mmCIF file of C-alpha atoms in Angstrom:
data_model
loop_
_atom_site.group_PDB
_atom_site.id
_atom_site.type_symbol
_atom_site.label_atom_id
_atom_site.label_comp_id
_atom_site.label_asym_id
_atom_site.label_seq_id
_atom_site.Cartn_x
_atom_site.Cartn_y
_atom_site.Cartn_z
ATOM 1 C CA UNK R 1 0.000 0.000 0.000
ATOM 2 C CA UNK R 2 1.758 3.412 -0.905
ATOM 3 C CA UNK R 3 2.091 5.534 1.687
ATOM 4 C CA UNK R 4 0.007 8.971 1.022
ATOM 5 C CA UNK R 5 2.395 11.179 2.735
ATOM 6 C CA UNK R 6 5.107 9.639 0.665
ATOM 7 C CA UNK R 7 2.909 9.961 -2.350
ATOM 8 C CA UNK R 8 2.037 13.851 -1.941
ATOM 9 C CA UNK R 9 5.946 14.156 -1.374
ATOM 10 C CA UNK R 10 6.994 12.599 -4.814
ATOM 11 C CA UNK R 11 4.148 14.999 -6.206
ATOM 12 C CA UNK R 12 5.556 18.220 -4.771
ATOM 13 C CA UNK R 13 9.210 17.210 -5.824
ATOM 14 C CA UNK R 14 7.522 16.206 -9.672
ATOM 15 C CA UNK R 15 5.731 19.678 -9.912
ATOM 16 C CA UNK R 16 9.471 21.394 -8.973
ATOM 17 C CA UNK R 17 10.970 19.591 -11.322
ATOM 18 C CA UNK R 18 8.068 20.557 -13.835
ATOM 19 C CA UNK R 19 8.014 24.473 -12.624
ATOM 20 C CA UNK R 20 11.716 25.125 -12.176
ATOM 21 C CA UNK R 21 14.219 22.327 -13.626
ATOM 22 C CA UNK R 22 12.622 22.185 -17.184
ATOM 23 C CA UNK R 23 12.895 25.821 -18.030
ATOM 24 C CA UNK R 24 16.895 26.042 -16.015
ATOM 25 C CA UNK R 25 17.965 22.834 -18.078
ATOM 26 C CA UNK R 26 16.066 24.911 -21.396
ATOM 27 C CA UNK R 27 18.281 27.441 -20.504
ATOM 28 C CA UNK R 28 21.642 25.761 -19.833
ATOM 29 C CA UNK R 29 21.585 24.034 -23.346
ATOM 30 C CA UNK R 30 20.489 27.507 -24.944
ATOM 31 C CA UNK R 31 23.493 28.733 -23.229
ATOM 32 C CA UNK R 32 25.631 26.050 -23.748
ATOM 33 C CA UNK R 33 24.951 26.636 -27.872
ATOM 34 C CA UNK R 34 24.997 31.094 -27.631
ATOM 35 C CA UNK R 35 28.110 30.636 -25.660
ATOM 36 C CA UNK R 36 30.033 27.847 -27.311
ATOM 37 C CA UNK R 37 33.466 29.431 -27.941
ATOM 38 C CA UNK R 38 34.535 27.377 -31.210
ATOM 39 C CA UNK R 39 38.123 27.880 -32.373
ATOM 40 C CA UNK R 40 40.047 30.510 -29.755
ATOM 41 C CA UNK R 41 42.988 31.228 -31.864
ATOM 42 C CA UNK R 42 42.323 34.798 -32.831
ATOM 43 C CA UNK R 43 42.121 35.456 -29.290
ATOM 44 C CA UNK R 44 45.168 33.992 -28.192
ATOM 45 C CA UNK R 45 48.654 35.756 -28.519
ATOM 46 C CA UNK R 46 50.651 32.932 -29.858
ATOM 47 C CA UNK R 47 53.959 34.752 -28.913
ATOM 48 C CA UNK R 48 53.557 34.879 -25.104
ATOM 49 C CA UNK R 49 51.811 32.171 -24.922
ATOM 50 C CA UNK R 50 54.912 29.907 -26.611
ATOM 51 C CA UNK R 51 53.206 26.791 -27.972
ATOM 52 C CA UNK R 52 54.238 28.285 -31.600
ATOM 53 C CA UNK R 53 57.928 28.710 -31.126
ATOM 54 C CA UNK R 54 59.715 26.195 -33.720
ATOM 55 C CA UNK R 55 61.833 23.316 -32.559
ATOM 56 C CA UNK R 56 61.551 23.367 -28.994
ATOM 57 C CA UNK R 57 60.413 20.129 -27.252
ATOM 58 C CA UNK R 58 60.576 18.198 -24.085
ATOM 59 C CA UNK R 59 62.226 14.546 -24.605
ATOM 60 C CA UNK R 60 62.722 12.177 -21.882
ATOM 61 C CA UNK R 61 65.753 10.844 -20.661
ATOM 62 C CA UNK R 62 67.016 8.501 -17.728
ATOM 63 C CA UNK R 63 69.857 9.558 -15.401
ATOM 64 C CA UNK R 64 73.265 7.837 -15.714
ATOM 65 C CA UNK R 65 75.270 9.659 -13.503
ATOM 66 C CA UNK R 66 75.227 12.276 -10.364
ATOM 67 C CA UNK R 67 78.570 14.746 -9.774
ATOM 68 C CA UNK R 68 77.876 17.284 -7.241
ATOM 69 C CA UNK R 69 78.954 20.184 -7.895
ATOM 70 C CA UNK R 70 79.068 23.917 -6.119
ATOM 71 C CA UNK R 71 76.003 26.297 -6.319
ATOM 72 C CA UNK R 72 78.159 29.298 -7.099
ATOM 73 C CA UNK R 73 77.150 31.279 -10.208
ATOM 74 C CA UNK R 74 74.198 28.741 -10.962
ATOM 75 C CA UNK R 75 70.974 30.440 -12.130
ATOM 76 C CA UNK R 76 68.501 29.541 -9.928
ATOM 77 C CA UNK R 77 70.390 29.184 -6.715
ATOM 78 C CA UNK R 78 70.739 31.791 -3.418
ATOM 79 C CA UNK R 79 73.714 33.604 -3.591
ATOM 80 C CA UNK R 80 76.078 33.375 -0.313
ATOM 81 C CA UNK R 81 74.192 30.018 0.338
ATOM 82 C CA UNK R 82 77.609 27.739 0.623
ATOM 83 C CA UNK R 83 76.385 24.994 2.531
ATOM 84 C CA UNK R 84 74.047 24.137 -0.436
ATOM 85 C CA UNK R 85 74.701 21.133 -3.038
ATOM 86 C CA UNK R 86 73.801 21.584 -6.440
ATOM 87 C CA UNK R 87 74.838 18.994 -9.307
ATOM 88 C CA UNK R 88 75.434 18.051 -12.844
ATOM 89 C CA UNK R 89 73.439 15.508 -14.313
ATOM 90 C CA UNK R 90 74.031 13.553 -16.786
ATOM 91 C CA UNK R 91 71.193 11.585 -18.655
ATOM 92 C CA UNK R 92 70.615 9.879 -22.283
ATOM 93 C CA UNK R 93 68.101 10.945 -24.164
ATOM 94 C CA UNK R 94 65.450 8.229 -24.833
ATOM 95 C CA UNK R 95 63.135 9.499 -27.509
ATOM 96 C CA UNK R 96 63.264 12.792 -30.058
ATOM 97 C CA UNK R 97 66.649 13.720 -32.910
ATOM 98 C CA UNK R 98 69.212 12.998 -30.441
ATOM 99 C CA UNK R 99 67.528 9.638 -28.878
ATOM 100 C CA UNK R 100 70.434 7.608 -27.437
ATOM 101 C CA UNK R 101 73.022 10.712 -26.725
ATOM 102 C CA UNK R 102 74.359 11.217 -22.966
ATOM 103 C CA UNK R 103 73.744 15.152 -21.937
ATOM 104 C CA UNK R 104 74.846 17.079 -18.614
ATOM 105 C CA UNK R 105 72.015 19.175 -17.246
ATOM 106 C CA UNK R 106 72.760 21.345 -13.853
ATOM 107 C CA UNK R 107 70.231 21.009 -11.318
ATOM 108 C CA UNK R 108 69.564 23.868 -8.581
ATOM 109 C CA UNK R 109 70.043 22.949 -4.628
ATOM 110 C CA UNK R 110 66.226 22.685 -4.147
ATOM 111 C CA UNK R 111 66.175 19.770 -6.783
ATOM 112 C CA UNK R 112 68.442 18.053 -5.940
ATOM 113 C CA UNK R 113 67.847 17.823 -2.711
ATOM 114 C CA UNK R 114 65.029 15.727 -3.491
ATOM 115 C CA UNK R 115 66.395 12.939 -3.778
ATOM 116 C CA UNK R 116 67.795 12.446 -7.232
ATOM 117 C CA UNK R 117 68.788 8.829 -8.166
ATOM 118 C CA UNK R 118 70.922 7.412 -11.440
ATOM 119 C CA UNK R 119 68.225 5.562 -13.175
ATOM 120 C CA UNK R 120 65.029 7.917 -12.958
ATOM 121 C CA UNK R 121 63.642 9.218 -15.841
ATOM 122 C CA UNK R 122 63.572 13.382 -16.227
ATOM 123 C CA UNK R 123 61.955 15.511 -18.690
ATOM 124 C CA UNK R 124 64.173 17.939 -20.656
ATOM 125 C CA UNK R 125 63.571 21.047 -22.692
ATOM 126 C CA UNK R 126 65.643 20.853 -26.198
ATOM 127 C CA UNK R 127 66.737 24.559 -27.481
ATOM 128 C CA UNK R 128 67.012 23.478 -31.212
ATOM 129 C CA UNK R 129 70.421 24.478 -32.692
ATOM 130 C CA UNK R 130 71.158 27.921 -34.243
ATOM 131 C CA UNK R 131 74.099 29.314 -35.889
ATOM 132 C CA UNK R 132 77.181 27.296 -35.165
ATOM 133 C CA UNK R 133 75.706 25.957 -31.812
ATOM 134 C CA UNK R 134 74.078 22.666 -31.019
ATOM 135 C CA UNK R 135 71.373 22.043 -29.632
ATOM 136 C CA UNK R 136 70.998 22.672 -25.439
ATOM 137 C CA UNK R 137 69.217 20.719 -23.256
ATOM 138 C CA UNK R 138 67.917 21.882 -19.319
ATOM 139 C CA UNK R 139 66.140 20.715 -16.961
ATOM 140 C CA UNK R 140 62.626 20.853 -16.858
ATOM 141 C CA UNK R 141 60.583 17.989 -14.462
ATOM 142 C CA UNK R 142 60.094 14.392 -12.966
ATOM 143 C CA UNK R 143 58.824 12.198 -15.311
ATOM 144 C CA UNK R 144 55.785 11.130 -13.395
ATOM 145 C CA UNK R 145 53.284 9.788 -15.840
ATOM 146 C CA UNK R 146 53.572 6.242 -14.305
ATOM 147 C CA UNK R 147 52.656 6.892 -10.825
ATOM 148 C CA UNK R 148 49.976 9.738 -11.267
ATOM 149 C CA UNK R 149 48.508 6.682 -14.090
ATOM 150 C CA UNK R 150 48.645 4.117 -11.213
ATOM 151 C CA UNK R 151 47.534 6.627 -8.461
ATOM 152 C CA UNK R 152 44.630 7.492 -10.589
ATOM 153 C CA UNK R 153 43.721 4.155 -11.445
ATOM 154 C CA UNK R 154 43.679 2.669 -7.489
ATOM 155 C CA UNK R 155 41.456 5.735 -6.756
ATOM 156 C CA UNK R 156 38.921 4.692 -9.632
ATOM 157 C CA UNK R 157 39.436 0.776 -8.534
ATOM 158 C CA UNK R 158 38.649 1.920 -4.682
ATOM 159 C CA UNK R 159 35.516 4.399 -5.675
ATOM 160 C CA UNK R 160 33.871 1.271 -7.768
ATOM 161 C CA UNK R 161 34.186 -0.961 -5.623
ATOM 162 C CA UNK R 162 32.933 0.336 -2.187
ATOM 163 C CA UNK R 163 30.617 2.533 -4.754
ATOM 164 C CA UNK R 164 29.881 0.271 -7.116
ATOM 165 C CA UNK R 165 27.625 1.414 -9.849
ATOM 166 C CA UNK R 166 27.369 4.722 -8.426
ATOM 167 C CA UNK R 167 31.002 4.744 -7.855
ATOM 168 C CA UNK R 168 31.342 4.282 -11.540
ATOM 169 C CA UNK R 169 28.563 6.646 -12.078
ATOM 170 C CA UNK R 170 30.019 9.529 -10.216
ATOM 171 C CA UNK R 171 33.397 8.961 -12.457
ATOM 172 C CA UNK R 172 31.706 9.454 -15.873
ATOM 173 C CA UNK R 173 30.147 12.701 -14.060
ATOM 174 C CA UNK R 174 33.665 13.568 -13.244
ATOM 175 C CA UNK R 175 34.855 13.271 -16.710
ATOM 176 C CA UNK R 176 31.605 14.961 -18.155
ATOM 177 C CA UNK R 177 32.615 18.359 -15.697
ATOM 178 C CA UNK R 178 36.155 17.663 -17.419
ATOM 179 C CA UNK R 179 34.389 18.138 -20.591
ATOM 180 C CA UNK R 180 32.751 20.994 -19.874
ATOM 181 C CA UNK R 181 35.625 22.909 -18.028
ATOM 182 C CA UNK R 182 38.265 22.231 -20.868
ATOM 183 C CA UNK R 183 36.161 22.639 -24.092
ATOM 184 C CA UNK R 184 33.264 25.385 -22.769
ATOM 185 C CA UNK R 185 34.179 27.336 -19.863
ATOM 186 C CA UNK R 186 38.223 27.303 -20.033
ATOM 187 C CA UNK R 187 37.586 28.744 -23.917
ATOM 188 C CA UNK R 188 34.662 30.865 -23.343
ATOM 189 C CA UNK R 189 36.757 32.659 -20.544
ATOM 190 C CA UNK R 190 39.490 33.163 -23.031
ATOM 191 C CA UNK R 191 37.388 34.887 -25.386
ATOM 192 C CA UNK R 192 36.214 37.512 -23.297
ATOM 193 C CA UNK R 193 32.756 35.949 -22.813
ATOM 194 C CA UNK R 194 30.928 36.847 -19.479
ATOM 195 C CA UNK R 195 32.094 35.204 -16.880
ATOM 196 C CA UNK R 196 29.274 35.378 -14.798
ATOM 197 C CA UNK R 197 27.231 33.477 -17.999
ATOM 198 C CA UNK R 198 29.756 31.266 -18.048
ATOM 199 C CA UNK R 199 30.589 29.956 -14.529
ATOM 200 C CA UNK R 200 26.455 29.517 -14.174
ATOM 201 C CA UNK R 201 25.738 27.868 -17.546
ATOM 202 C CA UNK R 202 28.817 25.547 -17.030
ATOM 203 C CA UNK R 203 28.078 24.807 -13.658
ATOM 204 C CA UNK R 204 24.444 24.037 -14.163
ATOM 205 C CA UNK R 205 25.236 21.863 -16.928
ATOM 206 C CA UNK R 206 27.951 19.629 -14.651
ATOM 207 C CA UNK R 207 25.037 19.413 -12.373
ATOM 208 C CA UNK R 208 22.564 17.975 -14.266
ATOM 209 C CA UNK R 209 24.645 15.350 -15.527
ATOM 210 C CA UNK R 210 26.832 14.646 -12.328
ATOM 211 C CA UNK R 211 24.027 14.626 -10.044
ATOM 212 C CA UNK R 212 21.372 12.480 -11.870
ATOM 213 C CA UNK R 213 24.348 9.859 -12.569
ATOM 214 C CA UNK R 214 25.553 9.572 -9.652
ATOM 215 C CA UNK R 215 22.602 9.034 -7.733
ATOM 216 C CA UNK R 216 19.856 8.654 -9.988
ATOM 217 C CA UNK R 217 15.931 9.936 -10.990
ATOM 218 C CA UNK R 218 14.410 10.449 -8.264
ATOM 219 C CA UNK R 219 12.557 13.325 -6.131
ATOM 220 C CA UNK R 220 15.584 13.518 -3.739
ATOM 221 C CA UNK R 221 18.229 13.964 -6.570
ATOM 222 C CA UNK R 222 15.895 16.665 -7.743
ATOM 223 C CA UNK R 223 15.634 18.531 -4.579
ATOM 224 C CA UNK R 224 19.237 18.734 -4.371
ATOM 225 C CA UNK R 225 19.419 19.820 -7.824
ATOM 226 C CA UNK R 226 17.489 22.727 -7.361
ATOM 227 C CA UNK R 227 19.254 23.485 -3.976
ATOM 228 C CA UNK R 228 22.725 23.660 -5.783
ATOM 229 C CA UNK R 229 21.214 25.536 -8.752
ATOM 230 C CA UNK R 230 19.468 28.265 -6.859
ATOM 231 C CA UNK R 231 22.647 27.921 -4.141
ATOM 232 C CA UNK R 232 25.025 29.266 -7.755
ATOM 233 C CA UNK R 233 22.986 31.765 -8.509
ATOM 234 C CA UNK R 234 23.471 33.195 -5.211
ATOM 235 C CA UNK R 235 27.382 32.176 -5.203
ATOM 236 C CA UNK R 236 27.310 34.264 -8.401
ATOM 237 C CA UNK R 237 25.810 37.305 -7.083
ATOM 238 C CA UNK R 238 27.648 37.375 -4.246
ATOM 239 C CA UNK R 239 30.927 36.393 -5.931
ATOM 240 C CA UNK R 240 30.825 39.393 -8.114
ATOM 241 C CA UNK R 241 29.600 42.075 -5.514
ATOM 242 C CA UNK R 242 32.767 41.063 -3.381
ATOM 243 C CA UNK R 243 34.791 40.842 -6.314
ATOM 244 C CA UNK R 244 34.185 44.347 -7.044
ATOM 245 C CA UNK R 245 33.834 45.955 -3.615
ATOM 246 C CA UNK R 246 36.749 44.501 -2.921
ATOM 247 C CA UNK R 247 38.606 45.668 -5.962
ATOM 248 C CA UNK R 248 40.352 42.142 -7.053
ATOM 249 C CA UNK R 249 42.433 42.209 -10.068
ATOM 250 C CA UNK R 250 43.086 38.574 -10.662
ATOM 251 C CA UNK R 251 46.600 39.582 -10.452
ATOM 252 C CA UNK R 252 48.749 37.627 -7.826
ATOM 253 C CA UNK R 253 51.409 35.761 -9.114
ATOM 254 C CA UNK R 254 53.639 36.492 -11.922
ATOM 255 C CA UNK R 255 51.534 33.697 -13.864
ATOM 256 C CA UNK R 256 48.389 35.945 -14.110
ATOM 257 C CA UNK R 257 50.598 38.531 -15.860
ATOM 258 C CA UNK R 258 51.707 35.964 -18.572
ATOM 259 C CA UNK R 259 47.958 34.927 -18.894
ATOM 260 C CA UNK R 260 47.108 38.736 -19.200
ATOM 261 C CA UNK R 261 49.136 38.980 -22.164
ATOM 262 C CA UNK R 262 48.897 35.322 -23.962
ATOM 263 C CA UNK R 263 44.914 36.072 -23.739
ATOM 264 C CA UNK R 264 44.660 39.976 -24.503
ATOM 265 C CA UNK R 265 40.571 38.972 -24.291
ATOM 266 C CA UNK R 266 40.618 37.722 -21.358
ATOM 267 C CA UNK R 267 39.688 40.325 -17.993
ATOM 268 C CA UNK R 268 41.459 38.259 -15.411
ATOM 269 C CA UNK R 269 38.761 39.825 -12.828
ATOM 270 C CA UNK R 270 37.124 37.287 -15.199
ATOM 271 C CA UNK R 271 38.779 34.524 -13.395
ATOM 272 C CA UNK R 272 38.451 35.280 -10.113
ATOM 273 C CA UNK R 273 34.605 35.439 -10.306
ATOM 274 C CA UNK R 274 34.462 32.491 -12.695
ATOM 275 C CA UNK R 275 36.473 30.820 -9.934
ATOM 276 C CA UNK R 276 34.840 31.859 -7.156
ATOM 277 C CA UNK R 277 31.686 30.033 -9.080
ATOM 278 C CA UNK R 278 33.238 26.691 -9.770
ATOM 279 C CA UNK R 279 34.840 26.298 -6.147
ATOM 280 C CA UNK R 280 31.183 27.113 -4.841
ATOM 281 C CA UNK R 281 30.164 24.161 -6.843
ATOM 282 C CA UNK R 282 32.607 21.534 -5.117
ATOM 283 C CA UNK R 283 30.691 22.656 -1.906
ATOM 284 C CA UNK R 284 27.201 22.916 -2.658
ATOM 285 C CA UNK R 285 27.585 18.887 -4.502
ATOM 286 C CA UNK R 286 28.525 17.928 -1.348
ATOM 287 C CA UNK R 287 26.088 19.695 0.883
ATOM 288 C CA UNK R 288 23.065 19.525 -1.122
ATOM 289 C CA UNK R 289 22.917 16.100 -1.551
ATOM 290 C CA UNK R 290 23.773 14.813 1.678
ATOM 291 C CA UNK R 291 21.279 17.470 3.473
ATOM 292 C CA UNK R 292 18.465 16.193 1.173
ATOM 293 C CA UNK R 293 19.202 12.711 1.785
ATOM 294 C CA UNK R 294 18.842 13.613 5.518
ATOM 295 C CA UNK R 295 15.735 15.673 5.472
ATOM 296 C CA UNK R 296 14.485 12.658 3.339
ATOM 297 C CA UNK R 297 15.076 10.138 5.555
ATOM 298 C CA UNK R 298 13.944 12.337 8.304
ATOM 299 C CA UNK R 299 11.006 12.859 6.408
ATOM 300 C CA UNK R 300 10.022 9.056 6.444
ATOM 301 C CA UNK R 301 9.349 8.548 10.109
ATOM 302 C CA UNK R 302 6.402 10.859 9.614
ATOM 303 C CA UNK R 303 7.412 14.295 11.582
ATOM 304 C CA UNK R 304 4.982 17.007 11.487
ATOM 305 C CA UNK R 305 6.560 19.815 9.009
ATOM 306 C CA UNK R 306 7.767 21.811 11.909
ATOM 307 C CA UNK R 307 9.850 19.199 13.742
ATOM 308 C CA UNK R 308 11.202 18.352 10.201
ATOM 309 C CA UNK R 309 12.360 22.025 9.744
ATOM 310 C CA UNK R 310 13.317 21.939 13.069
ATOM 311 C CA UNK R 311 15.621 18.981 12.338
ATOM 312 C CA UNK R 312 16.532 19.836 9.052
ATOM 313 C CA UNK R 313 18.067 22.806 10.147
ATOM 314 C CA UNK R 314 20.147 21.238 13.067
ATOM 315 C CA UNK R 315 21.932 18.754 10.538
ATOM 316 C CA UNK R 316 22.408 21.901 8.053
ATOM 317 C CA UNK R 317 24.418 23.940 10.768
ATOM 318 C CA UNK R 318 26.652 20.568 11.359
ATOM 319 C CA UNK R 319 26.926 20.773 7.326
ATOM 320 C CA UNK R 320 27.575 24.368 7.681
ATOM 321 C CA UNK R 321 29.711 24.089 10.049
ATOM 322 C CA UNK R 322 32.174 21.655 8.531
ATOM 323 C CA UNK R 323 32.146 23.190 5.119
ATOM 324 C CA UNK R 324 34.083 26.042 6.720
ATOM 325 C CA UNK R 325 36.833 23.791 7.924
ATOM 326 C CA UNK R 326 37.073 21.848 4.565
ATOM 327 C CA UNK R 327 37.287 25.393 2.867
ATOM 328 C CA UNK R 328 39.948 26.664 5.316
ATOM 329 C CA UNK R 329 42.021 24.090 5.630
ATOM 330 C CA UNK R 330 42.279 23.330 1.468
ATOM 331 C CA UNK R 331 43.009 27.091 0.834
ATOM 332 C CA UNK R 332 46.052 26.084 3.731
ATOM 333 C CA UNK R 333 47.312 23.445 2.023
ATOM 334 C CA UNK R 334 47.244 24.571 -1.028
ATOM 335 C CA UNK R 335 48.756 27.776 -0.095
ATOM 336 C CA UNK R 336 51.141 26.610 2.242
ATOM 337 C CA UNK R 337 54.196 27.834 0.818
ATOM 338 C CA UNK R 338 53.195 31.000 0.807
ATOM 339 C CA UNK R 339 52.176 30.519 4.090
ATOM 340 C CA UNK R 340 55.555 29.529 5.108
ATOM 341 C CA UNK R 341 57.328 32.465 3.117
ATOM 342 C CA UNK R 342 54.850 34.796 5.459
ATOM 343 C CA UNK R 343 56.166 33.304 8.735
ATOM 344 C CA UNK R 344 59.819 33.425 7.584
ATOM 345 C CA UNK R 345 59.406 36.937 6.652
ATOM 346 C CA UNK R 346 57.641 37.797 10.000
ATOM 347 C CA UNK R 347 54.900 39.916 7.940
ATOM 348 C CA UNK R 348 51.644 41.109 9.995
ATOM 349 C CA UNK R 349 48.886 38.311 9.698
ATOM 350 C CA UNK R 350 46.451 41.149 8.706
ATOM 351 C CA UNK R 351 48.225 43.053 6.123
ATOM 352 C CA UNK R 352 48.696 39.563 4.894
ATOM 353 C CA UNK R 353 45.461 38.457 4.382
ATOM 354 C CA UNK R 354 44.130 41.677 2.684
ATOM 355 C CA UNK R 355 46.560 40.962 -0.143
ATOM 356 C CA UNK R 356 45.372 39.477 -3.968
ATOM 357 C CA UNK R 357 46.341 36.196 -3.254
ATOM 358 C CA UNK R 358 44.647 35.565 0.430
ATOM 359 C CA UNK R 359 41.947 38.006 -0.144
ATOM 360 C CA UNK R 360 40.560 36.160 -3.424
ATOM 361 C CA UNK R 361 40.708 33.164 -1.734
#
């Protein structure tokens, strides 16, 4: 026998999804189509941005031997620093013109200090040769394909099987927000389109897919939905009136100056409210869904609508509550060197903190 509170509930959540998701998911694929950036090449500066300059590529090559050397003179290393060890390494090339030659990078203190073994494979930038010279090789990374494949791989392995289908699920959401990010949003950014249209329409499509994957049709996934729709829009708002009260630039690091000038298009104010948008997303999935899932269960012993309220609201301040740690302590660890540079250099937390860097974040 069907349960007639349960019945009116499935109702109210069917006329939402009638009333509100219908005309949002009209308007994120009318979006998705106005906005579509297409080719981005005209608005790209191919001269800062270096992917056109001829002959320059990044071969592999696996260490043969290790000389330590002094880090005197050598770009890249603090002057009067004695007790540091730099070295010369030399490596043969395994793929590209020169495949099978032995060359002798340098590698700065803080690299080599690593831990660099004979036998691990590096990445090297190859200067093409000009004039009389040959070509020159440096340094440029790890080669670390293997374990990020593996690492990645375990994590998928680990998420289907406790997860199973949904496990599975929730991956080909992930890649679909992959999609969306690299072909739509990255693009439309870098051709000046609104960023505000942008992060929602992106966002909104990510959701609709990611969500409904992951944990299926039903009245509970749409509730959530609509919560972490309406939740954007308000992200959005928000995002922008701090954004410009606050007067962010988008300028912190000297990377934002080489993106202002490889994307002359792009307002990198742009960024920092597109940003603002997709990090809001991260939270919201989380919250939305697990707060509907407890109002719903909730919901099934019967309470009157004011104890469920009542209740509701209890679990969303614990939800509330922890989404300010997650958010504090990720902005740490991602900006802990910084972090570090501030309490070497003894600068006031305060003046800190109302910086590009700390205040965008």
């Amino acid at each position: 026998m069907v349960n007639p509170d349960e019945l009116r509930r499935h109702q109210r959540a069917l006329r939402i999804l009638i009333v509100v998701l219908i005309p949002l998911a009209i308007w994120t694929i009318v979006g998705l189509i106005t906005f579509w950036p297409g080719n981005i090449s005209r608005h790209v500066n191919a001269d800062v941005a270096g992917y056109s300059v001829p002959g320059v590529s990044y071969p592999t090559a696996r260490i043969t031997d290790i000389k330590p050397i002094s880090c005197e003179g050598l770009s890249g290393s603090t002057a009067g620093a004695t007790s540091a060890r730099c070295a010369d390494v030399t490596a043969r090339l395994l793929q590209g013109d020169d495949k099978g030659q032995a060359v002798t990078v340098p590698m700065t203190a803080a690299i080599y200090s690593s831990g660099v073994k004979v036998g691990q494979v590096i990445k090297l930038v190859r200067i093409p040769p000009a004039a009389d010279q040959p070509a020159q090789y440096q340094f440029s990374d790890f080669e670390r394909g293997m374990p990020l494949l593996v690492t990645g791989l375990l994590f998928a392995a680990v998420v289907i099987v406790v997860a199973r289908w949904r496990g599975f699920a929730a991956l080909l959401g992930l890649g679909f927000a992959g999609f969306i990010m690299v072909t739509f949003m990255f693009p439309a950014l870098i051709a000046g389109t609104n960023p505000i249209m942008v992060g929602l329409i992106g966002s909104a499509a990510i959701m609709f897919v990611a969500l409904y994957a992951a944990h299926g049709f039903s009245a509970r996934t749409t509730t959530a939905l609509v919560g972490t729709l309406f939740g954007l829009i308000l992200i959005a708002l928000l995002g922008y009136g701090a954004t410009r009260w606050a007067h962010l630039t988008g300028v912190a690091a000297e990377d934002d100056y080489v993106l202002a000038a490889a994307a002359p298009d792009l307002r990198l104010t742009s960024v920092v409210i597109c940003g603002i948008i997709v990090a809001g997303l991260g939270v919201l999935n989380d919250v939305t869904i697990t707060q509907a899932s407890a109002v719903w269960e909730l919901a099934d012993q019967g309470a009157s609508q004011r104890r469920l309220f009542s209740r509701a609201m209890r679990i969303g301040r614990d939800h509330i509550a922890s989404t300010v740690y997650t958010i504090a302590f990720a902005t740490a660890g991602t900006s802990l060197s910084v972090l570090l540079l501030i309490k070497i250099n003894n600068r006031p937390l305060l003046d800190v903190l109302m910086t590009e860097r700390f205040a965008g974040e």
